[in-house]
Tab-separated table of C-alpha atoms in Angstrom:
chain	number	residue	atom	x	y	z
A	1	MET	CA	0.000	0.000	0.000
A	2	ALA	CA	2.817	2.395	0.901
A	3	SER	CA	4.446	1.847	-2.478
A	4	HIS	CA	1.192	2.786	-4.229
A	5	VAL	CA	0.959	5.957	-2.138
A	6	ASN	CA	4.531	6.881	-3.074
A	7	ILE	CA	3.770	6.363	-6.751
A	8	ILE	CA	0.653	8.543	-6.504
A	9	ASN	CA	2.520	11.255	-4.586
A	10	LYS	CA	5.326	11.184	-7.122
A	11	TRP	CA	2.780	11.476	-9.944
A	12	PHE	CA	1.049	14.453	-8.314
A	13	SER	CA	4.376	16.129	-7.538
A	14	HIS	CA	5.153	15.875	-11.247
A	15	LEU	CA	1.871	17.669	-11.928
A	16	SER	CA	2.562	20.347	-9.317
A	17	PRO	CA	4.164	23.218	-11.216
A	18	THR	CA	5.573	26.407	-9.753
A	19	SER	CA	3.228	29.383	-9.447
A	20	GLN	CA	4.704	30.927	-12.592
A	21	GLN	CA	4.331	27.689	-14.526
A	22	LEU	CA	0.748	27.280	-13.299
A	23	GLU	CA	-0.118	30.812	-14.375
A	24	GLU	CA	1.405	30.159	-17.809
A	25	ARG	CA	-0.536	26.919	-18.222
A	26	ILE	CA	-3.822	28.587	-17.253
A	27	ASN	CA	-3.155	31.430	-19.698
A	28	ARG	CA	-2.348	28.958	-22.434
A	29	SER	CA	-5.432	26.863	-21.700
A	30	LEU	CA	-7.508	30.049	-22.105
A	31	ASP	CA	-5.660	31.028	-25.297
A	32	ARG	CA	-4.036	34.018	-23.627
A	33	GLN	CA	-0.459	32.880	-24.212
A	34	VAL	CA	1.396	31.123	-27.027
A	35	LYS	CA	4.936	29.801	-26.959
A	36	LEU	CA	6.202	29.813	-30.542
A	37	ALA	CA	9.116	27.594	-31.602
A	38	VAL	CA	11.108	29.160	-34.439
A	39	THR	CA	13.153	26.139	-35.473
A	40	GLY	CA	15.930	25.944	-38.026
A	41	LEU	CA	19.467	24.798	-38.587
A	42	SER	CA	22.419	27.172	-38.804
A	43	ARG	CA	21.964	29.993	-41.364
A	44	SER	CA	18.285	29.180	-41.919
A	45	GLY	CA	17.239	32.762	-41.088
A	46	LYS	CA	15.775	32.475	-37.559
A	47	THR	CA	17.030	35.863	-36.317
A	48	VAL	CA	15.842	37.683	-39.446
A	49	PHE	CA	12.454	35.935	-39.251
A	50	ILE	CA	11.936	36.869	-35.585
A	51	THR	CA	13.032	40.463	-36.213
A	52	SER	CA	10.633	40.829	-39.131
A	53	LEU	CA	7.763	39.146	-37.255
A	54	VAL	CA	8.178	41.550	-34.329
A	55	HIS	CA	8.435	44.530	-36.673
A	56	GLN	CA	5.329	43.549	-38.643
A	57	LEU	CA	3.243	43.250	-35.463
A	58	LEU	CA	4.571	46.470	-33.920
A	59	HIS	CA	3.517	48.281	-37.122
A	60	GLY	CA	0.308	46.326	-37.635
A	61	LEU	CA	-1.848	49.446	-37.259
A	62	GLU	CA	-0.066	51.193	-40.140
A	63	GLY	CA	-0.437	50.383	-43.819
A	64	THR	CA	-1.734	47.262	-45.493
A	65	HIS	CA	1.355	45.050	-45.345
A	66	LEU	CA	-0.435	42.071	-43.704
A	67	PRO	CA	-3.505	41.476	-45.930
A	68	PHE	CA	-3.785	37.749	-45.165
A	69	PHE	CA	-3.502	38.142	-41.374
A	70	GLN	CA	-7.226	38.379	-40.687
A	71	MET	CA	-7.057	39.904	-37.211
A	72	VAL	CA	-5.086	42.844	-38.623
A	73	ASN	CA	-6.888	43.085	-41.964
A	74	SER	CA	-10.314	43.150	-40.264
A	75	GLY	CA	-9.307	46.138	-38.132
A	76	ARG	CA	-9.483	44.281	-34.797
A	77	LEU	CA	-5.858	44.944	-33.790
A	78	ARG	CA	-5.511	47.515	-31.017
A	79	GLY	CA	-1.727	47.501	-30.822
A	80	THR	CA	1.371	45.408	-30.060
A	81	LYS	CA	4.034	46.034	-27.446
A	82	ILE	CA	7.295	44.376	-26.379
A	83	MET	CA	6.869	43.272	-22.764
A	84	PRO	CA	9.282	42.227	-19.988
A	85	GLN	CA	10.136	38.584	-20.616
A	86	PRO	CA	9.077	35.883	-18.116
A	87	ASP	CA	12.564	34.347	-17.712
A	88	MET	CA	14.842	37.006	-16.263
A	89	HIS	CA	17.905	34.727	-16.358
A	90	ILE	CA	17.781	34.514	-20.173
A	91	PRO	CA	19.251	37.386	-22.250
A	92	SER	CA	16.728	39.495	-24.127
A	93	PHE	CA	16.397	39.165	-27.878
A	94	ARG	CA	17.872	42.446	-29.111
A	95	TYR	CA	15.244	43.423	-31.618
A	96	ASP	CA	16.499	47.007	-31.500
A	97	ARG	CA	19.996	46.020	-32.612
A	98	ALA	CA	18.752	43.713	-35.350
A	99	ILE	CA	16.420	46.351	-36.814
A	100	GLU	CA	19.224	48.938	-36.708
A	101	GLN	CA	21.415	46.623	-38.775
A	102	LEU	CA	18.633	45.940	-41.290
A	103	CYS	CA	17.822	49.626	-41.616
A	104	GLY	CA	21.357	51.027	-41.434
A	105	GLU	CA	23.273	52.827	-44.149
A	106	PRO	CA	24.287	50.594	-45.713
A	107	PRO	CA	21.828	47.939	-44.487
A	108	THR	CA	23.322	44.647	-43.266
A	109	TRP	CA	21.894	41.318	-42.159
A	110	PRO	CA	21.741	40.865	-38.345
A	111	ALA	CA	24.721	39.116	-36.782
A	112	PRO	CA	24.312	35.313	-36.461
A	113	THR	CA	22.934	34.061	-33.171
A	114	SER	CA	25.693	33.066	-30.744
A	115	GLY	CA	23.604	32.335	-27.640
A	116	ILE	CA	20.053	31.943	-26.401
A	117	SER	CA	17.698	34.920	-26.102
A	118	GLU	CA	13.993	35.559	-25.538
A	119	ILE	CA	11.320	38.124	-26.371
A	120	ARG	CA	7.676	38.503	-25.291
A	121	LEU	CA	5.028	40.377	-27.261
A	122	ALA	CA	1.617	41.512	-26.020
A	123	ILE	CA	-1.008	41.821	-28.760
A	124	ARG	CA	-4.171	43.688	-27.804
A	125	TYR	CA	-7.192	43.025	-30.005
A	126	LEU	CA	-10.974	43.102	-30.261
A	127	SER	CA	-12.453	39.654	-29.718
A	128	HIS	CA	-14.091	37.946	-32.686
A	129	ASN	CA	-16.178	35.747	-30.371
A	130	LEU	CA	-19.770	37.016	-30.035
A	131	LEU	CA	-20.017	35.955	-26.378
A	132	LEU	CA	-16.623	37.339	-25.346
A	133	LYS	CA	-17.394	40.650	-27.028
A	134	HIS	CA	-19.889	41.386	-24.244
A	135	ILE	CA	-17.816	39.980	-21.371
A	136	SER	CA	-14.390	41.318	-22.349
A	137	PRO	CA	-14.393	43.152	-25.684
A	138	ILE	CA	-10.639	43.882	-25.635
A	139	ASN	CA	-8.265	40.957	-24.986
A	140	THR	CA	-4.502	40.419	-24.857
A	141	LEU	CA	-2.477	37.531	-26.285
A	142	TYR	CA	1.104	37.061	-25.080
A	143	ILE	CA	3.587	35.488	-27.500
A	144	ASP	CA	6.925	34.144	-26.253
A	145	ILE	CA	9.686	33.517	-28.814
A	146	ILE	CA	13.146	32.096	-28.172
A	147	ASP	CA	16.161	32.561	-30.451
A	148	TYR	CA	19.143	30.214	-30.265
A	149	PRO	CA	21.985	28.925	-32.456
A	150	GLY	CA	20.710	26.343	-34.916
A	151	GLU	CA	23.755	24.211	-34.137
A	152	TRP	CA	22.383	23.485	-30.649
A	153	LEU	CA	19.300	21.800	-32.102
A	154	LEU	CA	21.471	19.009	-33.450
A	155	ASP	CA	22.227	17.852	-29.910
A	156	LEU	CA	18.642	16.863	-29.129
A	157	PRO	CA	18.910	13.430	-30.858
A	158	LEU	CA	21.929	12.637	-28.639
A	159	LEU	CA	19.568	12.175	-25.696
A	160	GLU	CA	18.548	8.833	-27.206
A	161	LEU	CA	22.087	7.630	-28.022
A	162	THR	CA	24.787	6.007	-25.921
A	163	TYR	CA	28.389	7.025	-26.493
A	164	GLU	CA	28.981	3.783	-28.385
A	165	GLN	CA	25.931	4.329	-30.638
A	166	TRP	CA	26.912	7.913	-31.359
A	167	SER	CA	30.506	6.926	-32.165
A	168	GLU	CA	29.210	4.250	-34.517
A	169	GLN	CA	26.995	6.763	-36.329
A	170	ILE	CA	29.849	9.255	-36.759
A	171	ALA	CA	32.153	6.487	-38.009
A	172	ALA	CA	29.546	5.493	-40.611
A	173	THR	CA	29.204	9.056	-41.949
A	174	CYS	CA	32.997	9.323	-42.291
A	175	GLN	CA	33.121	6.399	-44.693
A	176	THR	CA	31.889	8.529	-47.610
A	177	GLU	CA	32.918	11.858	-49.117
A	178	PRO	CA	33.284	14.636	-48.263
A	179	ARG	CA	33.603	13.562	-44.624
A	180	LEU	CA	36.084	10.792	-45.512
A	181	SER	CA	38.706	13.312	-46.648
A	182	LEU	CA	37.834	16.068	-44.180
A	183	SER	CA	38.160	13.758	-41.162
A	184	ALA	CA	41.542	12.317	-42.202
A	185	ALA	CA	43.684	14.232	-39.662
A	186	TRP	CA	41.383	13.423	-36.749
A	187	ARG	CA	41.036	9.741	-37.677
A	188	SER	CA	44.792	9.402	-38.177
A	189	TYR	CA	45.415	10.822	-34.704
A	190	LEU	CA	42.956	8.409	-33.051
A	191	ASN	CA	44.507	5.430	-34.862
A	192	GLU	CA	47.808	6.114	-33.116
A	193	ILE	CA	46.267	6.056	-29.627
A	194	ASP	CA	45.382	3.130	-27.399
A	195	ALA	CA	41.905	3.808	-26.041
A	196	THR	CA	42.584	1.684	-22.958
A	197	GLU	CA	45.614	3.683	-21.758
A	198	PRO	CA	45.267	5.927	-18.678
A	199	VAL	CA	43.595	9.343	-18.964
A	200	ASN	CA	45.783	12.016	-20.507
A	201	GLU	CA	44.380	15.564	-20.672
A	202	ALA	CA	46.666	16.510	-23.556
A	203	ILE	CA	45.339	13.639	-25.672
A	204	LEU	CA	41.723	14.482	-24.827
A	205	ARG	CA	42.313	18.115	-25.753
A	206	GLN	CA	44.062	17.294	-29.034
A	207	ALA	CA	41.435	14.755	-30.092
A	208	SER	CA	38.601	17.204	-29.443
A	209	MET	CA	40.480	20.017	-31.218
A	210	LEU	CA	41.031	17.916	-34.368
A	211	TYR	CA	37.417	16.732	-34.297
A	212	THR	CA	36.185	20.331	-33.911
A	213	GLU	CA	38.345	21.464	-36.842
A	214	PHE	CA	36.799	18.663	-38.896
A	215	LEU	CA	33.290	19.894	-38.014
A	216	HIS	CA	34.193	23.483	-38.947
A	217	GLN	CA	35.448	22.303	-42.341
A	218	CYS	CA	32.196	20.416	-42.938
A	219	LYS	CA	30.291	23.613	-42.123
A	220	THR	CA	32.019	25.811	-44.727
A	221	PRO	CA	29.908	26.938	-47.733
A	222	GLN	CA	31.998	24.722	-50.006
A	223	TYR	CA	30.533	21.595	-48.375
A	224	GLY	CA	27.449	22.996	-46.608
A	225	LEU	CA	26.947	20.023	-44.288
A	226	SER	CA	24.402	20.335	-41.477
A	227	LEU	CA	24.504	17.207	-39.302
A	228	LEU	CA	27.417	18.269	-37.083
A	229	GLN	CA	27.373	16.936	-33.515
A	230	PRO	CA	27.844	18.024	-30.808
A	231	GLY	CA	26.442	21.418	-31.771
A	232	ARG	CA	28.356	23.239	-29.047
A	233	PHE	CA	31.660	22.241	-30.626
A	234	THR	CA	31.127	24.700	-33.495
A	235	MET	CA	29.023	27.201	-31.493
A	236	PRO	CA	30.135	26.827	-27.829
A	237	GLY	CA	28.484	29.949	-26.395
A	238	ASP	CA	29.355	30.317	-22.717
A	239	LEU	CA	31.041	26.875	-22.684
A	240	LYS	CA	34.021	27.963	-24.789
A	241	GLY	CA	37.185	26.408	-23.340
A	242	ALA	CA	35.310	24.217	-20.839
A	243	PRO	CA	36.622	20.647	-20.264
A	244	LEU	CA	33.028	19.524	-20.869
A	245	LEU	CA	33.669	20.054	-24.591
A	246	GLU	CA	36.959	18.162	-24.664
A	247	PHE	CA	35.950	14.751	-25.993
A	248	SER	CA	35.257	13.163	-29.367
A	249	PRO	CA	33.737	10.003	-30.848
A	250	TRP	CA	35.992	6.935	-30.977
A	251	PHE	CA	36.347	4.835	-34.110
A	252	LYS	CA	37.439	1.470	-32.777
A	253	ILE	CA	35.899	0.797	-29.378
A	254	PRO	CA	37.459	-2.312	-27.747
A	255	GLN	CA	35.154	-5.289	-27.483
A	256	THR	CA	36.645	-6.298	-24.124
A	257	GLY	CA	36.429	-4.295	-20.917
A	258	TYR	CA	38.491	-1.206	-20.181
A	259	ALA	CA	39.537	0.440	-16.916
A	260	GLU	CA	37.596	3.267	-15.292
A	261	ASN	CA	40.657	5.513	-15.542
A	262	SER	CA	41.176	4.858	-19.261
A	263	LEU	CA	40.915	7.409	-22.068
A	264	LEU	CA	37.817	5.749	-23.473
A	265	ALA	CA	36.054	5.702	-20.096
A	266	GLU	CA	36.775	9.427	-19.677
A	267	MET	CA	35.487	10.182	-23.180
A	268	LYS	CA	32.294	8.349	-22.310
A	269	ARG	CA	31.914	10.204	-18.973
A	270	ARG	CA	32.294	13.583	-20.650
A	271	TYR	CA	29.805	12.649	-23.368
A	272	GLU	CA	27.219	11.591	-20.753
A	273	SER	CA	27.925	14.715	-18.698
A	274	TYR	CA	27.459	16.868	-21.799
A	275	LYS	CA	24.103	15.226	-22.472
A	276	GLU	CA	22.921	15.653	-18.891
A	277	HIS	CA	24.150	19.156	-18.049
A	278	VAL	CA	23.920	20.807	-21.460
A	279	VAL	CA	21.509	18.995	-23.786
A	280	ARG	CA	18.878	17.734	-21.341
A	281	LYS	CA	18.857	21.022	-19.429
A	282	PHE	CA	18.510	22.976	-22.691
A	283	TYR	CA	15.654	20.729	-23.827
A	284	HIS	CA	13.647	20.839	-20.603
A	285	GLU	CA	14.059	24.592	-20.095
A	286	HIS	CA	13.286	25.690	-23.640
A	287	PHE	CA	12.018	22.936	-25.939
A	288	SER	CA	9.544	20.807	-24.023
A	289	SER	CA	6.604	23.228	-23.816
A	290	PHE	CA	5.918	24.793	-27.203
A	291	ASP	CA	2.404	25.315	-28.584
A	292	ARG	CA	3.134	26.211	-32.194
A	293	GLN	CA	6.163	25.693	-34.441
A	294	ILE	CA	7.625	27.022	-37.672
A	295	VAL	CA	10.535	25.138	-39.248
A	296	LEU	CA	12.711	27.368	-41.452
A	297	VAL	CA	14.660	25.598	-44.219
A	298	ASP	CA	17.114	27.234	-46.626
A	299	VAL	CA	16.452	24.844	-49.504
A	300	LEU	CA	18.364	26.970	-52.026
A	301	ARG	CA	21.609	26.587	-50.077
A	302	THR	CA	21.481	22.806	-50.510
A	303	PHE	CA	21.008	23.198	-54.266
A	304	ASN	CA	24.219	25.215	-54.471
A	305	ALA	CA	26.198	22.861	-52.193
A	306	GLY	CA	25.167	19.598	-53.879
A	307	TYR	CA	23.547	16.248	-53.235
A	308	ALA	CA	25.600	15.368	-50.116
A	309	ALA	CA	24.575	18.668	-48.489
A	310	PHE	CA	20.920	18.030	-49.365
A	311	ILE	CA	20.915	14.542	-47.802
A	312	ASP	CA	22.709	15.863	-44.726
A	313	MET	CA	20.226	18.704	-44.181
A	314	ARG	CA	17.205	16.459	-44.782
A	315	ASP	CA	18.418	13.871	-42.260
A	316	ALA	CA	19.376	16.527	-39.709
A	317	ILE	CA	15.952	18.230	-39.793
A	318	ASN	CA	14.036	14.953	-39.609
A	319	MET	CA	16.167	13.862	-36.626
A	320	VAL	CA	15.626	17.167	-34.812
A	321	LEU	CA	11.853	17.131	-35.331
A	322	ASN	CA	11.668	13.736	-33.638
A	323	SER	CA	12.706	15.495	-30.414
A	324	PHE	CA	9.586	17.668	-30.171
A	325	GLN	CA	6.208	16.754	-28.668
A	326	TYR	CA	3.329	16.786	-31.169
A	327	GLY	CA	-0.379	16.158	-30.641
A	328	LYS	CA	-3.886	17.566	-30.744
A	329	SER	CA	-4.630	20.547	-28.542
A	330	GLY	CA	-7.061	20.226	-25.669
A	331	LEU	CA	-7.641	21.524	-22.157
A	332	LEU	CA	-5.864	18.616	-20.427
A	333	ASN	CA	-2.940	18.743	-22.848
A	334	LYS	CA	-2.550	22.450	-22.276
A	335	LEU	CA	-2.681	22.103	-18.498
A	336	PHE	CA	-0.509	19.011	-18.019
A	337	GLY	CA	1.051	17.736	-21.243
A	338	LEU	CA	1.827	20.655	-23.547
A	339	LYS	CA	2.199	19.640	-27.186
A	340	ILE	CA	2.653	21.372	-30.535
A	341	ASP	CA	-0.677	21.309	-32.393
A	342	LYS	CA	0.275	23.360	-35.473
A	343	LEU	CA	3.445	23.005	-37.544
A	344	LEU	CA	4.470	25.200	-40.481
A	345	PHE	CA	7.276	24.091	-42.804
A	346	ALA	CA	8.730	27.214	-44.447
A	347	ALA	CA	11.156	27.441	-47.356
A	348	THR	CA	13.044	30.691	-46.777
A	349	LYS	CA	14.477	33.159	-49.335
A	350	ALA	CA	11.369	33.040	-51.523
A	351	ASP	CA	12.541	36.362	-52.981
A	352	HIS	CA	15.630	34.615	-54.407
A	353	VAL	CA	13.527	32.842	-57.063
A	354	THR	CA	11.017	34.179	-59.565
A	355	PRO	CA	7.359	34.276	-58.407
A	356	ASN	CA	6.330	31.424	-60.717
A	357	GLN	CA	8.825	29.152	-58.907
A	358	LEU	CA	7.233	29.499	-55.451
A	359	PRO	CA	4.906	26.467	-55.890
A	360	HIS	CA	7.944	24.411	-56.945
A	361	LEU	CA	9.870	25.544	-53.862
A	362	GLU	CA	6.984	24.542	-51.596
A	363	ARG	CA	6.526	21.186	-53.270
A	364	PHE	CA	10.224	20.389	-53.079
A	365	LEU	CA	10.303	21.153	-49.335
A	366	HIS	CA	7.200	19.029	-48.796
A	367	ASN	CA	8.847	16.087	-50.564
A	368	MET	CA	12.138	16.690	-48.748
A	369	LEU	CA	10.502	16.368	-45.319
A	370	ALA	CA	7.868	13.768	-46.210
A	371	THR	CA	8.824	11.564	-43.244
A	372	SER	CA	8.229	14.334	-40.715
A	373	HIS	CA	4.986	15.348	-42.462
A	374	ASN	CA	3.706	11.800	-42.112
A	375	ASN	CA	4.722	11.483	-38.453
A	376	VAL	CA	3.053	14.699	-37.269
A	377	HIS	CA	-0.071	14.039	-39.355
A	378	PHE	CA	-0.336	10.683	-37.603
A	379	GLU	CA	-0.498	12.594	-34.289
A	380	GLY	CA	-3.359	14.737	-35.582
A	381	VAL	CA	-1.277	17.896	-35.978
A	382	GLN	CA	-2.286	20.510	-38.538
A	383	THR	CA	0.563	21.250	-40.964
A	384	GLU	CA	1.224	23.481	-43.934
A	385	THR	CA	4.136	24.126	-46.291
A	386	LEU	CA	4.893	27.687	-47.376
A	387	ALA	CA	7.586	29.541	-49.313
A	388	LEU	CA	8.266	32.899	-47.662
A	389	SER	CA	10.755	35.698	-47.260
A	390	ALA	CA	10.873	37.484	-43.911
A	391	VAL	CA	12.621	40.458	-45.534
A	392	LYS	CA	12.168	40.834	-49.290
A	393	CYS	CA	15.385	42.113	-50.881
A	394	THR	CA	14.676	41.654	-54.619
A	395	GLN	CA	12.147	42.898	-57.132
A	396	ALA	CA	10.520	41.067	-60.036
A	397	ALA	CA	12.040	41.968	-63.384
A	398	TYR	CA	12.048	40.815	-67.003
A	399	ALA	CA	14.740	40.296	-69.615
A	400	THR	CA	14.827	39.273	-73.253
A	401	PHE	CA	16.755	36.153	-74.202
A	402	GLN	CA	16.861	34.931	-77.825
A	403	GLY	CA	13.834	37.059	-78.583
A	404	GLN	CA	11.760	35.742	-75.678
A	405	LYS	CA	10.714	37.530	-72.499
A	406	ILE	CA	11.818	35.693	-69.341
A	407	SER	CA	11.120	36.317	-65.652
A	408	CYS	CA	14.062	37.557	-63.560
A	409	ILE	CA	14.766	39.042	-60.141
A	410	LYS	CA	16.688	42.250	-59.423
A	411	GLY	CA	18.733	42.935	-56.297
A	412	VAL	CA	22.197	43.703	-54.928
A	413	PRO	CA	24.331	40.544	-54.443
A	414	VAL	CA	26.158	40.250	-51.115
A	415	ASP	CA	29.535	40.494	-52.885
A	416	SER	CA	28.647	43.595	-54.922
A	417	ASP	CA	27.459	47.178	-54.531
A	418	LYS	CA	25.497	47.339	-57.770
A	419	PRO	CA	22.065	45.854	-58.487
A	420	VAL	CA	21.822	43.103	-61.078
A	421	ALA	CA	18.926	41.453	-62.879
A	422	LEU	CA	19.317	37.721	-63.331
A	423	PHE	CA	17.456	34.516	-63.994
A	424	PRO	CA	18.151	32.396	-60.880
A	425	GLY	CA	17.133	29.098	-62.433
A	426	GLU	CA	14.280	26.672	-61.920
A	427	VAL	CA	13.522	24.815	-58.713
A	428	PRO	CA	12.838	21.085	-59.235
A	429	ILE	CA	9.703	19.608	-57.695
A	430	GLU	CA	11.174	16.170	-57.140
A	431	VAL	CA	14.623	15.510	-55.675
A	432	PRO	CA	17.081	15.090	-58.582
A	433	MET	CA	19.011	11.840	-58.814
A	434	PRO	CA	22.587	12.022	-57.419
A	435	ALA	CA	24.113	12.150	-60.925
A	436	GLU	CA	21.887	15.117	-61.822
A	437	TRP	CA	23.414	17.390	-59.138
A	438	THR	CA	26.054	18.505	-61.623
A	439	GLU	CA	28.382	21.393	-60.847
A	440	GLY	CA	26.919	24.655	-62.069
A	441	ARG	CA	23.341	23.393	-62.464
A	442	PHE	CA	22.197	25.513	-59.506
A	443	ASN	CA	23.568	28.946	-58.673
A	444	PHE	CA	21.175	30.794	-56.386
A	445	VAL	CA	22.707	34.120	-55.352
A	446	ASP	CA	22.455	35.694	-51.873
A	447	PHE	CA	21.424	39.352	-51.745
A	448	LYS	CA	21.940	42.319	-49.436
A	449	PRO	CA	18.986	43.751	-47.484
A	450	PRO	CA	16.984	46.443	-49.311
A	451	ARG	CA	17.497	50.154	-48.651
A	452	LEU	CA	14.349	51.433	-46.937
A	453	ALA	CA	13.297	55.077	-46.739
A	454	ASN	CA	10.784	54.845	-43.874
A	455	VAL	CA	11.172	51.543	-42.050
A	456	HIS	CA	9.774	52.976	-38.816
A	457	GLY	CA	6.550	53.983	-40.532
A	458	THR	CA	5.422	50.604	-41.822
A	459	GLY	CA	6.324	46.913	-41.827
A	460	LEU	CA	9.363	45.474	-43.571
A	461	PRO	CA	8.786	44.255	-47.140
A	462	HIS	CA	8.128	40.512	-47.095
A	463	ILE	CA	6.678	37.608	-49.007
A	464	ARG	CA	3.868	35.628	-47.341
A	465	LEU	CA	4.845	36.378	-43.753
A	466	ASP	CA	1.224	37.390	-43.190
A	467	ARG	CA	0.112	33.920	-44.329
A	468	ALA	CA	2.526	32.389	-41.831
A	469	LEU	CA	1.115	34.547	-39.022
A	470	GLU	CA	-2.447	33.602	-39.951
A	471	PHE	CA	-1.659	29.876	-39.895
A	472	LEU	CA	0.332	29.983	-36.650
A	473	LEU	CA	-1.761	32.463	-34.644
A	474	GLY	CA	-4.975	33.280	-36.494
A	475	ASP	CA	-7.201	30.932	-34.491
A	476	LYS	CA	-6.058	32.544	-31.204
A	477	PHE	CA	-7.870	35.799	-32.047
């Protein structure tokens, strides 16, 4: 009987949140608060997306830049304001700095995210519900958004892997190019070391340094690989120089036992410590209680980098999405088992292709992430695929080629100061066969932000960001 009581007490203690958590859950159950997950790998555009989203909502009362966001278009918006964030120990998302960079002279893209940050918005609006109109005509929805380095997402799958399993996976990826060549120095170093010898800090440090250099090489635009673990090795944040990051996978793990004071045992301890104190903590504090999610994918970058980069990004995103909780929304779920009930897959840089290619871009992304689409649909989650641009930096143009008029885009490339008009190429609907990813077939150019005369008077130019807002938040108003 006592054991049953202990089990029940333990269960209820698990359901007993802090006062702040309880208040958040009540607000979310009453649709007064939404925690939005802006998910994406490195260089997918999370910081630019969040900056533009905040800017659009802050300027929602001005202009007609959000025609498909019904709450704004119907005139029910009463204003948006940046509020003090709920987690005082987390740095604030510096919207002011990001918008200054976008609107500077010359304009520049915001600096890449190097650590975690948070922002809270309060949106005041007129209720669309006939009953609520009489009880409380003006309501407020709080939106919490967290920004973080995309590299850190890649650590979430490690929670399900032992050190031996992880080492085996890394060894398998290094059997093919380009990882085979890029990992040569690190693999050569490990081959000269006996894993069963006593712990040596110099060896641990050198092995982790060579492995980290290998990951940085994989990350360069030339190769464009995404599945680089642990994520903190290439983006350490506040852990830079910490012994917690001084380990690496091992290629040939001895089949027989090894001493507790051996190199291999220490590698394993540091890996498990990294999972417990970095990955699990990060997941529970920031990734286990989202309501809505948008997954940003820079599909065009994989076209430029090649087939290996495409496969790597596809596998990385599918692995990461397995770490989130998906399911239908409901009062009990919102109070006790928070789950994501809406998921938007977004192909970024929609302004880098001609308008007639947007359906192709959406279809390609849908096919690319078909496994994740199927899994979340099975859980009853509403999904959509959309091509968008958080900040539009090109204009539609036309050119004549061999007597025929063709669609082009016009903008200022990142490596130039003069605008150019070009035909960026066609986006395939289906994934090309490996032999079809020939060098030079795809050459999608990156552009500088647009020069804006009155950015503080209206929202940033965008493509379909209003559709994204309507899908993610429209039902909350």
